[in-house]
Amino acid sequence: WSMQGDSGVAELTHGQYIDASLGKVSGNFRFDYNINLMTETYEHNALGYLRRNNELTHGLDVEYGVYEPQGPFLHWNARLGIDYNSLYQPREFTHLNISAHSRMMLKGYLFVMSNIQYRPTGMNDYFEPRVPGRVFNRPQYFEADAWISSDYRKPLAVDMRVGYRSEFGTGYFFSIGPRIRLGDKFLFVYTFEYDKFANQKGFVDITSGRDQIIFGRRDNITYTNSIEGSYIFSNKSWLSLNVRHYWSKVDYEEYYTLEQNGGLSSYPGYRHNADLSYNVFNVDLMYSWNFAPGSFLKLVWKNSIQDREQVRANEFHSFFGNLENILGSRQAQNSFSLKVTYYLDYKYLFRKSGS
């Protein structure tokens, strides 16, 4: 059995949060009840990213697993969960979410995972309108995906994922990531991810008089390419590299106004163009040296490019044309840093004389 909890108070805004759970964490059958509460004034962005506050969630998960070899499996488990979500203030219901997950490791070290999420009641979304007190009614949501990874012990392995989702429209996503390992020193991982979601509906704008909230129906296509690499010189020094390029295209087809009841009404009079292309390109190169027990020297180079471009007449760049533009951007930010951490042994510094 396990009981865990965390709570806090944001002094500047008098906000509070609670994150507590109670469950059975050993044996084949396990369960967990969790409550997560954030008041409408809670704000902790000074300590990290907070997507939203004013939430109250009750969650229950039940799980059954076998954690020793059985038949073709080294281990496996399956979990079913249900979350009841509402605003903290006012106490308005937002949505019910049902999820199912399974994980299996086969005897050949082939890993297989699957996930299903279902929102049967739709969703009363109080955050998407960007105006306090307004709500956007979302329909039922469904998402399913499967993940497979081959044996990481071998010189060549691969991760693959494929999934489907539906809400207003439908979408699919997939990723593939080959892994190359040469001995115990060199590792290279390349991952390509593609995500297309058609006929999404979401916030676009608020008119200048703040009397109308504009929504849009859009197609969203996202490409993500990432490279991870490492080379170990010795047990005390190594080099690591992370490169990531994220590109999202948003193409609007129709605009609406948000009604007081949370529905949408067609708004052909909206004349602004909201189509956009958004890029993020990051490079992190780090050399680490463990020059003494518990003591490290780290030399880091970071390169970051962000670009947000309004697209007219659906003239989106091709994939390689977009990549050429972002690599040639003048908005690149480069930084170098050196960090030295030295471990001081208290017993060594204050040992008694003659000891």
XYZ file of C-alpha atoms in Angstrom:
355
model
C 0.000 0.000 0.000
C 1.112 3.536 -0.630
C -0.110 6.996 0.319
C 1.468 10.032 -1.296
C 0.667 13.706 -1.224
C 1.895 17.115 -2.227
C 0.438 20.532 -1.623
C 1.428 24.144 -1.911
C 0.447 27.761 -1.577
C 1.349 30.527 -4.014
C 1.849 33.456 -1.647
C 1.555 36.242 -4.214
C -1.833 35.082 -5.493
C -3.109 33.108 -2.470
C -3.602 30.067 -4.675
C -3.446 26.469 -3.495
C -2.902 23.058 -5.010
C -3.235 19.513 -3.752
C -1.966 16.318 -5.373
C -2.651 13.217 -3.280
C -3.010 9.515 -3.961
C -3.806 6.305 -2.131
C -3.295 2.872 -3.596
C -1.977 -0.656 -3.562
C 1.415 -0.732 -5.296
C 2.551 -4.345 -5.001
C 1.293 -7.738 -6.091
C -0.401 -8.727 -9.349
C -3.497 -6.613 -8.701
C -2.918 -2.928 -8.001
C -5.057 0.190 -7.818
C -4.647 3.898 -7.217
C -7.011 6.756 -6.362
C -5.730 10.270 -7.056
C -7.075 13.750 -6.430
C -5.519 16.790 -8.099
C -6.745 20.273 -7.198
C -5.570 23.699 -8.352
C -7.517 26.799 -7.360
C -8.348 29.494 -9.876
C -5.626 31.789 -8.490
C -2.834 29.238 -8.197
C 0.239 30.193 -10.240
C 3.666 28.576 -10.093
C 5.215 29.569 -13.410
C 8.161 31.059 -11.541
C 9.127 27.462 -10.736
C 8.123 25.818 -14.016
C 5.523 25.590 -16.757
C 1.858 25.509 -15.716
C -0.526 25.002 -18.601
C -3.666 25.945 -16.684
C -5.111 26.162 -13.191
C -8.675 26.094 -11.780
C -9.016 22.331 -12.102
C -10.290 19.515 -9.907
C -9.679 15.922 -11.004
C -10.624 12.641 -9.361
C -8.921 9.600 -10.894
C -9.135 5.849 -10.308
C -6.784 3.304 -11.933
C -6.907 -0.478 -11.619
C -4.106 -2.683 -12.929
C -3.279 -6.342 -13.266
C 0.160 -7.571 -14.230
C 2.557 -10.477 -14.151
C 6.091 -9.309 -13.385
C 8.013 -12.547 -13.914
C 8.420 -14.758 -17.005
C 5.206 -16.450 -18.065
C 4.717 -18.185 -21.418
C 6.096 -15.941 -24.196
C 6.340 -12.932 -21.848
C 9.099 -11.680 -19.591
C 6.486 -9.441 -17.972
C 3.214 -7.727 -18.857
C 0.521 -5.523 -17.338
C -2.804 -3.937 -18.280
C -4.440 -0.879 -16.706
C -7.889 0.695 -16.858
C -8.480 4.256 -15.662
C -11.302 6.761 -15.307
C -10.975 10.499 -14.572
C -13.762 12.869 -13.541
C -12.791 16.484 -14.319
C -14.345 19.792 -13.307
C -13.471 23.396 -12.661
C -12.555 24.209 -9.094
C -14.461 27.514 -9.184
C -17.271 27.484 -10.177
C -17.673 23.749 -9.673
C -18.686 23.017 -13.274
C -18.264 19.590 -14.859
C -15.883 19.592 -17.846
C -15.384 15.999 -18.996
C -15.093 12.308 -18.194
C -12.104 10.415 -19.574
C -11.724 6.628 -19.825
C -8.342 5.114 -20.669
C -6.860 1.654 -21.162
C -3.160 0.765 -21.424
C -1.209 -2.434 -21.897
C 2.547 -3.165 -21.870
C 4.260 -6.429 -22.819
C 7.911 -7.467 -22.944
C 8.395 -10.666 -24.927
C 11.209 -13.135 -24.281
C 13.095 -11.908 -27.345
C 13.063 -8.406 -25.739
C 10.441 -7.171 -28.179
C 8.425 -4.484 -26.361
C 4.778 -3.831 -27.312
C 2.516 -1.141 -25.861
C -1.018 0.027 -26.680
C -3.172 2.906 -25.430
C -6.829 3.896 -25.783
C -8.467 7.126 -24.591
C -12.184 7.828 -24.830
C -14.197 10.873 -23.766
C -17.814 9.658 -23.929
C -19.557 12.801 -22.670
C -17.863 15.345 -24.893
C -16.216 18.268 -23.131
C -17.228 21.653 -21.761
C -14.007 23.523 -22.525
C -13.754 26.695 -20.446
C -10.166 27.453 -21.487
C -10.245 27.468 -25.306
C -12.413 30.669 -25.619
C -9.732 32.755 -23.763
C -12.539 34.742 -22.081
C -13.576 34.025 -18.461
C -17.072 32.579 -18.177
C -17.340 31.430 -21.791
C -17.435 27.775 -22.809
C -16.797 25.793 -25.981
C -18.665 22.507 -26.435
C -16.496 19.706 -27.787
C -17.905 16.376 -29.003
C -16.792 12.892 -28.019
C -13.086 12.176 -28.428
C -11.365 8.896 -29.228
C -7.684 8.043 -29.611
C -5.847 4.761 -30.000
C -2.185 4.030 -30.642
C 0.281 1.153 -30.588
C 4.040 1.177 -29.995
C 6.649 -1.481 -30.766
C 10.381 -1.539 -29.960
C 12.881 -4.180 -30.964
C 15.774 -5.477 -28.847
C 17.952 -2.534 -27.715
C 20.832 -4.912 -26.963
C 21.452 -5.412 -30.692
C 23.537 -3.019 -32.857
C 20.445 -2.055 -34.874
C 17.020 -1.571 -33.287
C 13.908 0.383 -34.180
C 10.970 2.087 -32.438
C 7.659 2.422 -34.296
C 4.347 3.974 -33.335
C 1.030 4.423 -35.168
C -2.227 5.946 -33.985
C -5.660 7.320 -34.859
C -7.821 10.010 -33.271
C -11.229 11.585 -33.866
C -13.073 14.606 -32.493
C -14.647 17.111 -34.918
C -12.633 15.464 -37.674
C -10.229 12.558 -37.869
C -6.477 12.266 -37.813
C -3.624 9.837 -37.734
C -0.023 9.902 -36.596
C 3.032 7.703 -36.814
C 6.708 7.695 -35.937
C 9.740 5.600 -36.758
C 13.081 5.731 -34.985
C 16.056 3.559 -35.958
C 18.778 3.150 -33.325
C 22.423 2.353 -34.166
C 24.805 1.224 -31.425
C 28.458 0.492 -32.130
C 30.067 -1.267 -29.205
C 29.799 0.431 -25.845
C 30.922 3.871 -27.033
C 28.711 5.137 -29.865
C 24.904 5.534 -30.016
C 22.883 7.257 -32.749
C 19.072 7.604 -32.774
C 17.023 9.291 -35.515
C 13.259 9.755 -35.054
C 10.721 10.972 -37.607
C 7.183 11.848 -36.458
C 4.205 12.794 -38.624
C 0.854 13.993 -37.262
C -2.154 15.042 -39.341
C -5.457 16.132 -37.788
C -8.155 17.245 -40.238
C -11.107 19.511 -39.463
C -9.997 20.565 -36.007
C -11.970 23.424 -34.480
C -10.424 25.925 -32.114
C -9.802 29.512 -31.101
C -8.578 32.034 -33.688
C -9.156 35.608 -32.525
C -11.216 38.079 -30.496
C -12.631 41.039 -32.434
C -11.346 44.511 -31.587
C -14.536 45.381 -29.709
C -14.237 42.116 -27.771
C -17.857 41.356 -28.670
C -17.138 38.270 -30.780
C -14.885 35.255 -30.200
C -13.718 33.824 -33.521
C -13.130 30.096 -34.008
C -11.963 28.239 -37.083
C -11.998 24.840 -38.767
C -8.480 23.878 -39.735
C -6.197 21.127 -40.923
C -3.027 20.756 -38.874
C 0.029 18.846 -40.125
C 3.130 18.503 -37.948
C 6.559 17.090 -38.795
C 9.156 16.413 -36.106
C 12.694 15.260 -36.870
C 15.094 14.583 -34.032
C 18.606 13.213 -33.644
C 20.166 11.940 -30.427
C 23.776 10.890 -30.329
C 26.469 10.118 -27.796
C 30.101 9.072 -27.816
C 31.855 7.810 -24.690
C 35.587 8.561 -24.634
C 36.127 6.831 -21.290
C 34.259 6.124 -18.094
C 34.958 9.732 -17.098
C 34.235 11.772 -20.253
C 31.617 11.722 -22.990
C 29.999 13.849 -25.709
C 26.228 14.095 -26.316
C 24.225 15.710 -29.119
C 20.509 16.534 -29.436
C 19.032 18.073 -32.598
C 15.292 18.671 -33.069
C 13.271 20.341 -35.829
C 9.538 20.878 -35.263
C 7.346 22.206 -38.109
C 3.600 22.745 -37.851
C 1.330 23.906 -40.691
C -2.143 25.241 -39.872
C -4.532 25.721 -42.805
C -7.940 27.293 -42.015
C -10.953 26.403 -44.160
C -13.867 28.123 -42.380
C -14.502 30.613 -39.569
C -17.184 30.778 -36.866
C -18.367 32.861 -33.946
C -18.710 31.260 -30.534
C -22.290 31.408 -29.234
C -23.251 31.895 -25.589
C -24.394 28.273 -25.359
C -20.964 26.996 -26.423
C -21.900 26.177 -30.015
C -20.513 27.678 -33.232
C -22.181 29.729 -35.958
C -20.694 30.217 -39.410
C -19.019 33.610 -39.884
C -18.152 34.162 -43.559
C -17.509 37.854 -42.815
C -14.174 37.189 -41.090
C -11.600 38.591 -43.545
C -8.337 38.020 -41.736
C -5.969 35.236 -42.709
C -5.000 32.933 -39.841
C -3.015 30.341 -41.828
C 0.452 29.949 -40.379
C 3.692 28.019 -40.472
C 5.573 27.567 -37.196
C 9.122 26.257 -36.853
C 11.399 25.448 -33.920
C 14.965 24.234 -34.511
C 17.215 23.379 -31.566
C 20.757 22.037 -31.224
C 22.331 21.036 -27.893
C 25.926 19.799 -27.836
C 27.473 18.965 -24.459
C 30.864 17.671 -23.361
C 30.991 16.187 -19.845
C 34.057 15.327 -17.772
C 33.884 13.573 -14.414
C 37.276 14.863 -13.198
C 36.864 13.736 -9.577
C 34.364 11.633 -7.597
C 31.045 13.499 -7.678
C 32.628 16.425 -9.566
C 31.826 17.422 -13.144
C 32.813 19.907 -15.815
C 30.174 20.527 -18.490
C 30.745 22.587 -21.653
C 27.525 23.287 -23.581
C 26.702 24.901 -26.926
C 23.049 25.713 -27.646
C 21.548 26.934 -30.917
C 17.873 27.902 -31.105
C 15.721 29.178 -33.981
C 12.011 30.005 -33.767
C 10.005 31.301 -36.697
C 6.277 32.038 -37.008
C 5.135 32.983 -40.508
C 1.708 33.993 -41.773
C 0.928 32.117 -44.990
C -1.119 33.713 -47.748
C -3.173 31.947 -50.446
C -2.223 28.510 -49.064
C 1.318 28.945 -50.367
C 2.998 26.665 -47.854
C 6.598 25.714 -48.489
C 7.579 22.167 -49.327
C 9.276 20.228 -46.528
C 12.794 20.805 -47.846
C 12.014 24.386 -48.879
C 10.872 25.106 -45.333
C 13.982 23.430 -43.881
C 16.224 25.550 -46.110
C 14.458 28.721 -44.934
C 14.733 27.901 -41.240
C 18.410 26.949 -41.456
C 19.110 30.241 -43.247
C 17.168 32.299 -40.695
C 18.841 35.291 -39.061
C 16.881 34.706 -35.870
C 19.275 32.047 -34.601
C 20.378 32.414 -30.979
C 23.672 30.835 -29.921
C 25.008 30.425 -26.419
C 27.998 28.787 -24.759
C 28.152 27.857 -21.104
C 30.651 26.271 -18.765
C 29.573 24.684 -15.500
C 31.860 23.184 -12.880
C 30.473 21.215 -9.944
C 32.922 20.122 -7.250
C 31.986 17.655 -4.555
C 33.385 18.410 -1.091
C 33.487 15.521 1.350
C 32.432 16.791 4.780
C 34.259 13.972 6.571
C 37.440 14.701 4.612
C 37.353 18.448 5.354
C 36.576 18.122 9.051
C 38.262 14.876 9.943
C 39.963 14.857 13.273
C 43.648 15.490 13.333
C 45.681 12.309 13.370
C 42.833 10.195 12.008
